[in-house]
Coordinates of C-alpha atoms in Angstrom, one line a residue:
X1442 CA 15.7 -14.5 20.7
X1443 CA 16.6 -15.1 17.0
X1444 CA 13.2 -13.5 15.9
X1445 CA 14.0 -10.3 17.9
X1446 CA 17.7 -10.1 16.6
X1447 CA 16.5 -10.6 13.1
X1448 CA 13.6 -7.9 13.5
X1449 CA 15.9 -5.3 15.1
X1450 CA 18.5 -5.8 12.1
X1451 CA 15.8 -5.6 9.8
X1452 CA 14.2 -2.5 11.3
X1453 CA 17.6 -0.7 11.4
X1454 CA 18.2 -1.5 7.8
X1455 CA 14.8 -0.2 6.9
X1456 CA 15.5 3.1 8.6
X1457 CA 19.2 3.4 7.3
X1458 CA 18.4 2.4 3.7
X1459 CA 15.7 5.1 3.0
X1460 CA 18.0 8.0 2.8
X1461 CA 20.6 6.1 0.9
X1462 CA 18.3 4.5 -1.8
X1463 CA 16.3 7.9 -1.6
X1464 CA 19.2 9.9 -2.9
X1465 CA 19.9 7.1 -5.6
X1466 CA 16.2 7.6 -6.7
X1467 CA 16.4 11.4 -6.7
X1468 CA 19.3 11.1 -8.9
X1469 CA 17.1 9.5 -11.5
X1470 CA 14.7 12.5 -11.7
X1471 CA 16.0 13.5 -15.2
X1472 CA 15.1 10.1 -16.5
X1473 CA 11.9 9.0 -17.6
X1474 CA 9.4 8.0 -14.8
X1475 CA 9.8 4.3 -15.4
X1476 CA 13.4 4.7 -14.6
X1477 CA 12.7 6.3 -11.2
X1478 CA 10.1 3.6 -10.7
X1479 CA 12.7 1.0 -11.2
X1480 CA 15.1 2.3 -8.7
X1481 CA 12.3 2.4 -6.1
X1482 CA 11.5 -1.3 -6.9
X1483 CA 15.2 -2.2 -6.5
X1484 CA 14.8 -1.0 -2.8
X1485 CA 11.5 -2.7 -2.4
X1486 CA 13.0 -6.0 -3.5
X1487 CA 15.9 -5.6 -0.9
X1488 CA 13.4 -5.0 1.9
X1489 CA 11.2 -8.0 0.9
X1490 CA 14.4 -10.2 0.6
X1491 CA 15.6 -9.3 4.1
X1492 CA 12.3 -9.6 5.6
X1493 CA 12.4 -13.3 4.4
X1494 CA 15.9 -13.9 5.4
X1495 CA 16.1 -12.2 8.7
X1496 CA 12.6 -12.4 9.9
X1497 CA 11.3 -15.5 8.3
X1498 CA 8.4 -13.5 6.9
X1499 CA 7.2 -14.2 3.5
X1500 CA 4.1 -13.6 1.5
X1501 CA 1.8 -15.1 -1.2
X1502 CA -0.6 -13.4 -3.3
X1503 CA -4.0 -15.1 -4.3
X1504 CA -6.2 -13.8 -7.2
X1505 CA -3.8 -12.4 -9.5
X1506 CA -5.8 -13.5 -12.4
X1507 CA -8.5 -10.7 -11.2
X1508 CA -6.1 -7.9 -12.0
X1509 CA -7.5 -6.0 -15.1
X1510 CA -5.3 -5.3 -17.9
X1511 CA -5.7 -1.5 -17.7
X1512 CA -5.5 0.9 -14.9
X1513 CA -7.7 0.6 -11.9
X1514 CA -8.4 1.8 -8.5
X1515 CA -7.2 -0.6 -5.6
X1516 CA -8.9 -0.3 -2.4
X1517 CA -7.0 -2.1 0.4
X1518 CA -6.9 -2.3 4.2
X1519 CA -4.0 -0.4 5.9
X1520 CA -3.1 -2.4 9.1
X1521 CA 0.7 -2.3 9.1
X1522 CA 3.7 -0.7 7.1
X1523 CA 4.1 -3.9 5.0
X1524 CA 1.5 -3.4 2.6
X1525 CA 2.8 0.2 2.0
X1526 CA 6.0 -1.5 0.8
X1527 CA 4.8 -4.8 -0.9
X1528 CA 2.0 -3.1 -2.9
X1529 CA 4.6 -1.8 -5.3
X1530 CA 5.6 -5.5 -6.2
X1531 CA 2.0 -6.7 -6.2
X1532 CA 0.3 -4.3 -8.4
X1533 CA 1.3 -2.6 -11.8
X1534 CA 3.1 0.8 -11.8
X1535 CA 1.0 2.9 -9.2
X1536 CA 0.6 6.0 -7.2
X1537 CA -1.1 6.6 -4.0
X1538 CA -3.6 8.9 -2.1
X1539 CA -1.6 9.9 1.0
X1540 CA -1.4 12.6 3.5
X1541 CA 0.5 15.6 2.2
X1542 CA 2.7 15.6 5.3
X1543 CA 4.7 12.7 3.9
X1544 CA 6.1 14.9 1.1
X1545 CA 7.6 17.4 3.7
X1546 CA 10.0 14.6 5.0
X1547 CA 13.5 15.1 3.7
X1548 CA 14.7 12.7 1.0
X1549 CA 11.7 10.4 1.6
X1550 CA 9.4 13.2 0.4
X1551 CA 11.4 14.1 -2.6
X1552 CA 11.1 10.4 -3.7
X1553 CA 7.4 10.4 -3.1
X1554 CA 7.1 13.5 -5.1
X1555 CA 8.9 11.9 -8.1
X1556 CA 6.4 9.0 -7.9
X1557 CA 3.4 11.4 -8.6
X1558 CA 1.5 10.9 -5.4
X1559 CA -2.0 12.4 -4.7
X1560 CA -1.0 14.1 -1.5
X1561 CA -3.9 15.5 0.3
X1562 CA -4.8 17.5 3.4
X1563 CA -6.7 14.8 5.3
X1564 CA -8.7 17.5 7.1
X1565 CA -9.7 19.1 3.9
X1566 CA -13.1 17.6 3.5
X1567 CA -14.7 18.3 0.1
X1568 CA -11.6 20.1 -1.2
X1569 CA -9.5 17.0 -0.5
X1570 CA -12.1 14.8 -2.4
X1571 CA -12.0 17.1 -5.4
X1572 CA -8.1 16.7 -5.4
X1573 CA -8.4 13.0 -5.3
X1574 CA -10.8 13.0 -8.3
X1575 CA -8.7 15.6 -10.4
X1576 CA -5.3 14.1 -9.7
X1577 CA -6.5 10.6 -9.6
X1578 CA -8.3 10.9 -13.1
X1579 CA -5.0 12.3 -14.5
X1580 CA -2.7 9.5 -13.1
X1581 CA -5.1 6.8 -14.5
X1582 CA -5.0 8.5 -17.8
X1583 CA -1.3 8.2 -17.7
X1584 CA -1.6 4.6 -17.3
X1585 CA -0.8 4.6 -13.5
X1586 CA -3.0 2.6 -10.9
X1587 CA -4.3 4.6 -7.9
X1588 CA -4.0 2.8 -4.6
X1589 CA -6.2 3.9 -1.8
X1590 CA -6.6 2.9 1.9
X1591 CA -10.3 3.6 2.2
X1592 CA -10.2 4.0 6.1
X1593 CA -7.7 6.8 5.6
X1594 CA -5.2 5.7 8.2
X1595 CA -3.6 2.6 9.7
X1596 CA -6.1 0.5 11.5
X1597 CA -5.2 -1.9 14.2
X1598 CA -5.6 -5.7 13.2
X1599 CA -9.3 -6.9 13.5
X1600 CA -10.7 -3.4 13.5
X1601 CA -12.4 -1.5 11.0
X1602 CA -13.4 2.2 10.2
X1603 CA -15.8 3.9 8.0
X1604 CA -14.8 3.6 4.3
X1605 CA -14.2 6.9 2.8
X1606 CA -15.9 7.6 -0.6
X1607 CA -13.0 9.2 -2.5
X1608 CA -11.9 5.8 -4.1
X1609 CA -15.3 4.9 -5.3
X1610 CA -16.0 8.4 -6.6
X1611 CA -12.7 8.3 -8.6
X1612 CA -13.3 5.0 -10.1
X1613 CA -17.0 5.9 -11.2
X1614 CA -15.8 9.4 -12.5
X1615 CA -12.8 7.7 -14.5
X1616 CA -14.9 4.8 -15.6
X1617 CA -12.4 2.2 -14.3
X1618 CA -13.1 -0.7 -12.1
X1619 CA -12.3 -1.1 -8.5
X1620 CA -10.2 -4.0 -7.2
X1621 CA -10.8 -4.9 -3.6
X1622 CA -7.9 -6.4 -1.6
X1623 CA -7.6 -8.2 1.8
X1624 CA -4.7 -9.2 3.7
X1625 CA -3.5 -10.1 7.1
X1626 CA -0.1 -8.3 7.4
X1627 CA -1.1 -6.6 10.6
X1628 CA -0.9 -10.3 12.4
X1629 CA 2.8 -10.5 11.5
X1630 CA 4.0 -6.9 11.3
X1631 CA 1.9 -5.0 14.1
X1632 CA 1.2 -1.4 14.1
X1633 CA 3.6 -0.6 16.7
X1634 CA 6.6 -2.6 17.9
X1635 CA 9.8 -3.8 16.2
X1636 CA 9.2 -7.6 16.4
X1637 CA 8.1 -9.2 13.1
X1638 CA 6.4 -12.5 13.4
X1639 CA 7.5 -15.3 11.2
X1640 CA 4.9 -16.8 8.9
X1641 CA 3.3 -16.1 5.4
X1642 CA 1.4 -13.1 4.9
X1643 CA -1.8 -13.8 2.6
X1644 CA -2.8 -11.1 0.1
X1645 CA -6.2 -11.9 -1.6
X1646 CA -7.2 -9.9 -4.8
X1647 CA -10.8 -9.9 -5.4
X1648 CA -12.8 -10.0 -8.8
X1649 CA -12.9 -6.4 -10.1
X1650 CA -16.0 -4.5 -9.5
X1651 CA -17.5 -2.8 -12.5
X1652 CA -18.4 0.9 -11.9
X1653 CA -20.6 1.7 -15.0
X1654 CA -24.1 2.7 -14.0
X1655 CA -23.6 2.0 -10.3
X1656 CA -23.9 4.7 -7.7
X1657 CA -20.5 5.5 -5.9
X1658 CA -22.2 4.8 -2.4
X1659 CA -23.1 1.4 -3.7
X1660 CA -19.9 0.6 -5.1
X1661 CA -18.1 1.5 -1.8
X1662 CA -20.4 -0.7 0.4
X1663 CA -19.8 -3.6 -2.0
X1664 CA -16.0 -3.1 -1.7
X1665 CA -16.1 -2.7 2.0
X1666 CA -18.3 -6.0 2.4
X1667 CA -15.9 -8.1 0.2
X1668 CA -12.8 -6.8 1.9
X1669 CA -14.1 -7.1 5.4
X1670 CA -15.6 -10.7 4.9
X1671 CA -12.4 -11.8 3.1
X1672 CA -10.3 -10.4 5.8
X1673 CA -12.4 -12.2 8.5
X1674 CA -12.1 -15.4 6.6
X1675 CA -8.2 -15.1 6.4
X1676 CA -8.0 -14.6 10.3
X1677 CA -10.1 -17.9 10.8
X1678 CA -8.2 -20.1 8.3
X1679 CA -4.9 -21.7 9.2

């Protein structure tokens, strides 16, 4: 009962706080990008704090020593809403490849626009890939990291889909490494449902994959093998 109550209160906060914090973030538009980003991080911190306090759900990050000192492309599984929030705290200042429809949402879309997303039409095919390459290289040149969910959408825990090539293509074109990331957030914050299970989410950051002189398809396959194998290991470990 306590877990359900905490989960409901937390979820209500999540929905109510978005427009409130969102308007605060929008008010920072005249400031440098770092000011807007700091306002977003304040909301992220409030969410992660309440998740620990109300739902008894925390997280631990392994492999931080693998993070490059300069911008990189992160490939990460997408199995819950948790990683879309926590990734801002785990990785350096960043932007994301996401479906363009999110930028049409009132307030939330305005905030996302201020954070310089790579908003694509997921049905755009080659045009969408070119947009990722063009905008992605520009964002990396600005010093931002680019986070990509290579399966393109949220995938239920324990399942996998074909990894799209845009992340590997971008990293190869920009000459930056790929950082593979596995986690088990979907076990605790399922794709659907209000209940958040208590425990500790494990996030594992893999060694960066050098892209120089390697075919993008081979890079993509290497990242997928590491992510899926590490995810399977997390599932089998206590």
